[in-house]
Short mmCIF file of C-alpha atoms in Angstrom, two decimals:
data_model
loop_
_atom_site.label_atom_id
_atom_site.label_comp_id
_atom_site.label_asym_id
_atom_site.label_seq_id
_atom_site.Cartn_x
_atom_site.Cartn_y
_atom_site.Cartn_z
CA MET A 189 5.14 12.36 5.32
CA LEU A 190 2.54 11.58 2.53
CA LEU A 191 -0.86 10.69 3.43
CA ILE A 192 -1.89 8.29 0.62
CA PRO A 193 -5.52 7.13 0.04
CA ALA A 194 -5.83 3.39 -0.68
CA ILE A 195 -8.29 2.24 -3.24
CA ASP A 196 -8.63 -1.56 -2.71
CA LEU A 197 -10.35 -3.34 -5.58
CA LYS A 198 -12.62 -6.41 -5.23
CA ASP A 199 -14.88 -7.48 -8.12
CA GLY A 200 -14.31 -4.18 -9.81
CA ARG A 201 -15.47 -2.17 -6.91
CA CYS A 202 -13.85 -0.06 -4.27
CA VAL A 203 -14.08 -1.84 -0.86
CA ARG A 204 -12.45 -2.11 2.45
CA LEU A 205 -11.64 -5.26 4.30
CA ARG A 206 -11.09 -6.14 7.92
CA GLN A 207 -7.90 -7.78 8.78
CA GLY A 208 -7.48 -8.92 5.26
CA ASP A 209 -10.61 -11.11 5.23
CA MET A 210 -12.07 -11.21 1.80
CA ASN A 211 -15.40 -12.46 3.22
CA ASP A 212 -15.55 -9.17 5.45
CA ALA A 213 -15.65 -6.46 2.73
CA THR A 214 -17.58 -3.15 2.81
CA VAL A 215 -18.32 -1.68 -0.54
CA PHE A 216 -17.68 2.07 -0.70
CA SER A 217 -17.94 2.62 -4.23
CA ASN A 218 -18.95 1.02 -7.77
CA ASP A 219 -16.97 3.67 -9.52
CA PRO A 220 -13.19 3.38 -8.51
CA ALA A 221 -12.23 5.95 -11.12
CA ALA A 222 -14.55 8.62 -9.52
CA MET A 223 -13.09 7.74 -6.14
CA ALA A 224 -9.52 8.38 -7.55
CA ARG A 225 -10.61 11.81 -8.91
CA HIS A 226 -12.22 12.48 -5.38
CA TRP A 227 -8.92 11.93 -3.58
CA ILE A 228 -7.06 14.09 -6.05
CA ASP A 229 -9.47 16.75 -5.50
CA ALA A 230 -8.85 16.45 -1.76
CA GLY A 231 -5.15 16.86 -2.20
CA ALA A 232 -3.61 13.46 -2.45
CA GLU A 233 -0.24 13.44 -3.93
CA ARG A 234 -0.02 9.67 -4.58
CA LEU A 235 -2.63 6.62 -4.75
CA HIS A 236 -2.34 3.35 -3.41
CA LEU A 237 -4.17 0.70 -5.43
CA VAL A 238 -4.56 -3.17 -4.35
CA ASP A 239 -5.95 -5.71 -6.53
CA LEU A 240 -7.45 -7.87 -3.79
CA ASN A 241 -8.87 -10.58 -6.11
CA GLY A 242 -5.35 -10.60 -7.84
CA ALA A 243 -3.50 -11.09 -4.60
CA VAL A 244 -5.49 -14.34 -3.84
CA ALA A 245 -5.58 -15.49 -7.36
CA GLY A 246 -1.77 -14.73 -8.02
CA LYS A 247 -2.57 -13.06 -11.14
CA PRO A 248 -4.23 -9.65 -12.21
CA VAL A 249 -8.04 -9.60 -11.93
CA ASN A 250 -9.10 -6.00 -11.71
CA GLU A 251 -7.20 -4.55 -14.69
CA ALA A 252 -10.25 -3.05 -16.19
CA ALA A 253 -10.89 -1.02 -13.01
CA ILE A 254 -7.16 -0.15 -12.72
CA ARG A 255 -7.15 1.30 -16.24
CA SER A 256 -10.02 3.37 -15.65
CA ILE A 257 -8.25 4.82 -12.55
CA VAL A 258 -5.13 5.58 -14.49
CA ARG A 259 -7.06 7.33 -17.10
CA ALA A 260 -9.01 9.39 -14.43
CA VAL A 261 -5.56 10.26 -12.76
CA ASP A 262 -4.04 11.22 -16.21
CA ASP A 263 -0.49 11.70 -14.85
CA GLN A 264 -1.40 14.15 -12.10
CA ILE A 265 0.00 12.20 -9.37
CA PRO A 266 1.92 8.82 -9.01
CA ILE A 267 0.02 5.57 -8.65
CA GLN A 268 1.44 2.47 -6.70
CA LEU A 269 -0.14 -0.74 -7.32
CA GLY A 270 -0.08 -4.22 -5.64
CA GLY A 271 -1.79 -7.49 -5.68
CA GLY A 272 -1.29 -10.39 -8.15
CA ILE A 273 1.95 -9.22 -9.53
CA ARG A 274 4.13 -12.47 -10.03
CA ASP A 275 6.00 -11.99 -13.41
CA LEU A 276 7.90 -9.43 -15.43
CA ASP A 277 5.30 -9.37 -18.17
CA THR A 278 2.64 -8.13 -15.71
CA ILE A 279 5.16 -5.36 -14.40
CA GLU A 280 5.75 -4.39 -17.88
CA ARG A 281 2.12 -4.10 -18.79
CA TYR A 282 1.33 -2.05 -15.63
CA VAL A 283 4.32 0.36 -16.01
CA ASP A 284 3.60 0.87 -19.86
CA GLY A 285 -0.09 1.52 -18.88
CA GLY A 286 0.79 4.21 -16.40
CA ILE A 287 1.46 2.86 -13.15
CA SER A 288 4.49 4.55 -11.45
CA TYR A 289 5.35 1.80 -8.86
CA VAL A 290 4.48 -1.85 -8.60
CA ILE A 291 4.28 -3.64 -5.18
CA ILE A 292 5.40 -7.14 -5.00
CA GLY A 293 4.10 -9.02 -2.20
CA THR A 294 4.01 -12.73 -1.97
CA ALA A 295 6.33 -13.28 -5.08
CA ALA A 296 8.98 -11.33 -3.16
CA VAL A 297 8.95 -13.85 -0.42
CA LYS A 298 8.44 -16.96 -2.41
CA SER A 299 10.49 -16.17 -5.39
CA PRO A 300 13.29 -13.79 -4.43
CA GLY A 301 15.10 -14.36 -7.85
CA PHE A 302 11.99 -12.78 -9.57
CA LEU A 303 12.20 -9.82 -7.18
CA ARG A 304 15.88 -9.28 -7.98
CA ASP A 305 15.13 -9.57 -11.73
CA ALA A 306 12.32 -7.00 -11.49
CA CYS A 307 14.43 -4.52 -9.72
CA GLY A 308 16.99 -4.92 -12.35
CA ALA A 309 14.42 -4.60 -15.25
CA PHE A 310 12.53 -1.72 -13.69
CA PRO A 311 14.90 0.25 -11.44
CA GLY A 312 13.21 2.79 -9.12
CA GLN A 313 9.84 1.40 -9.92
CA VAL A 314 9.67 -1.82 -7.64
CA MET A 315 8.46 -1.67 -4.04
CA VAL A 316 8.00 -4.58 -1.68
CA GLY A 317 4.71 -5.17 0.42
CA LEU A 318 5.64 -6.74 3.73
CA ASP A 319 2.39 -7.75 5.55
CA ALA A 320 3.15 -9.05 8.83
CA LYS A 321 1.53 -10.43 12.29
CA ASP A 322 3.64 -10.53 15.31
CA GLY A 323 6.90 -9.78 13.23
CA LYS A 324 6.35 -12.59 10.92
CA VAL A 325 5.58 -12.08 7.11
CA ALA A 326 2.29 -13.26 5.59
CA THR A 327 1.69 -14.15 1.93
CA ASP A 328 -1.12 -15.22 -0.52
CA GLY A 329 -3.49 -12.21 0.41
CA TRP A 330 -2.68 -12.55 4.03
CA SER A 331 -4.01 -16.15 4.03
CA LYS A 332 -0.66 -17.79 4.98
CA LEU A 333 1.60 -16.87 7.82
CA THR A 334 5.26 -17.69 6.93
CA GLY A 335 8.22 -18.02 9.38
CA HIS A 336 10.11 -15.23 7.89
CA ASP A 337 11.20 -12.21 10.08
CA VAL A 338 10.21 -8.78 8.68
CA LEU A 339 13.63 -7.28 9.35
CA ASP A 340 15.61 -10.08 7.93
CA LEU A 341 13.59 -9.79 4.53
CA ALA A 342 13.85 -6.12 4.46
CA HIS A 343 17.60 -6.16 4.59
CA LYS A 344 17.61 -8.80 1.85
CA PHE A 345 15.31 -6.81 -0.38
CA GLU A 346 17.30 -3.62 0.22
CA ASP A 347 20.39 -5.39 -1.38
CA TYR A 348 18.21 -6.06 -4.32
CA GLY A 349 17.54 -2.54 -5.08
CA VAL A 350 13.99 -2.20 -3.93
CA GLU A 351 12.57 1.37 -3.99
CA GLY A 352 10.69 1.15 -0.86
CA ILE A 353 8.56 -1.05 1.50
CA ILE A 354 4.88 -0.91 2.29
CA TYR A 355 4.60 -2.28 5.99
CA THR A 356 1.18 -3.54 7.21
CA ASP A 357 0.24 -4.86 10.44
CA ILE A 358 -2.24 -7.36 9.46
CA GLY A 359 -3.83 -7.62 13.03
CA ARG A 360 -4.57 -3.61 12.90
CA ASP A 361 -5.82 -3.41 9.25
CA GLY A 362 -9.30 -2.09 8.99
CA MET A 363 -9.68 -1.93 12.70
CA LEU A 364 -9.08 1.83 13.15
CA GLY A 365 -6.89 1.19 16.31
CA GLY A 366 -3.81 2.99 15.11
CA VAL A 367 -0.75 2.16 13.21
CA ASN A 368 1.86 -0.30 14.92
CA ILE A 369 4.25 2.73 15.36
CA GLU A 370 6.80 0.72 17.30
CA ALA A 371 7.08 -2.00 14.65
CA THR A 372 7.04 0.48 11.73
CA LEU A 373 9.76 2.64 13.23
CA ARG A 374 11.81 -0.30 13.97
CA LEU A 375 11.62 -1.24 10.49
CA ALA A 376 12.27 2.08 9.03
CA SER A 377 15.31 2.59 11.23
CA ALA A 378 16.88 -0.55 10.19
CA VAL A 379 16.79 0.09 6.39
CA ASP A 380 18.08 2.86 4.11
CA MET A 381 15.10 3.04 1.84
CA GLU A 382 11.54 4.61 2.11
CA VAL A 383 9.23 2.92 4.25
CA PHE A 384 5.48 3.49 4.23
CA ALA A 385 3.05 2.65 7.19
CA SER A 386 -0.24 0.83 6.43
CA GLY A 387 -2.99 -0.73 8.50
CA GLY A 388 -5.04 0.78 11.47
CA ILE A 389 -5.24 4.47 11.04
CA GLY A 390 -8.49 5.57 12.71
CA SER A 391 -8.21 9.14 13.48
CA LEU A 392 -6.28 12.42 12.75
CA GLU A 393 -4.60 11.85 16.13
CA ASP A 394 -3.26 8.50 14.96
CA ILE A 395 -1.63 10.30 12.02
CA GLU A 396 -0.24 13.08 14.13
CA ALA A 397 1.11 10.42 16.64
CA LEU A 398 2.92 8.66 13.61
CA PHE A 399 4.21 11.84 12.41
CA ASP A 400 5.48 13.00 15.78
CA ALA A 401 7.26 9.56 16.31
CA ALA A 402 8.66 8.91 12.95
CA ALA A 403 8.28 11.56 10.38
CA ASP A 404 11.90 11.57 9.89
CA ARG A 405 12.00 7.92 8.91
CA VAL A 406 8.56 6.86 7.63
CA ALA A 407 8.04 8.38 4.11
CA GLY A 408 4.18 8.21 4.23
CA VAL A 409 1.17 6.30 5.55
CA ILE A 410 -1.70 4.55 3.83
CA LEU A 411 -5.20 5.57 4.61
CA GLY A 412 -8.16 3.37 4.31
CA ARG A 413 -11.18 2.69 6.13
CA ALA A 414 -10.76 6.02 8.25
CA ILE A 415 -11.06 8.30 5.28
CA TYR A 416 -13.93 6.15 3.64
CA GLU A 417 -16.02 6.28 6.97
CA SER A 418 -15.10 10.09 7.51
CA ALA A 419 -13.27 9.39 10.74
CA VAL A 420 -10.58 11.31 9.03
CA ASP A 421 -10.96 14.26 6.51
CA LEU A 422 -8.11 13.75 4.18
CA ARG A 423 -7.84 17.50 2.90
CA GLN A 424 -7.73 18.52 6.68
CA ALA A 425 -5.22 15.92 7.58
CA ILE A 426 -2.99 16.91 4.76
CA GLU A 427 -3.15 20.53 5.91
CA ARG A 428 -2.72 19.66 9.57
CA ILE A 429 0.50 17.53 8.83
CA ALA A 430 1.90 20.17 6.35
CA ALA A 431 1.55 22.70 9.14
CA ARG A 432 3.04 20.43 11.80
CA GLY A 433 6.09 19.84 9.56
CA ALA A 434 6.55 23.55 9.03
#
């Protein structure tokens, strides 16, 4: 189970939000590229980037910061990126620029034809971000709650050829109260593709609980506020999970 550091970008800086609220952001670094190098040095095997402004605007906003991170990573590990990806030209630009996987969120829900086209044009490189509250999917930077059921959409997207799903429980994101293990495992058990948990990790014990419950189904977990506030030491967590798996 991969432990994947998140670098959330707002106005060119590395921040963390509470429950997706753009007005409740804590700035952790003014140098996202340096932060990327820091997590690689700590043993990260993949990075998770989110263009927060882009998710709200519906188009890329933090491309300069993203390019700086790609240069800093220099193909050492894969990078997955979401936020404001709503057309094939944007995907092509990101993939050509060194992004390994693009994550489509709002557009996957609102424009399933676009998602299908993206999977066809960029096989193996398209993931879907399913952000949910009480089992219902949210869109537009989490500002709008839809009536779509998570499992129904996951099955549809699997048929399109999506590489994997990033599942976020909005109510837990940034709150350090633990991942919604039950909902994550329910989703991971319902589909035959990689599922990554996101939202709520607050301690090493939270990671261990997820691993013990779902390591055979959940491909990885996104780590945010916990590693930025030192509630979790990334290097120690990676070593602990590796030992647990052995």
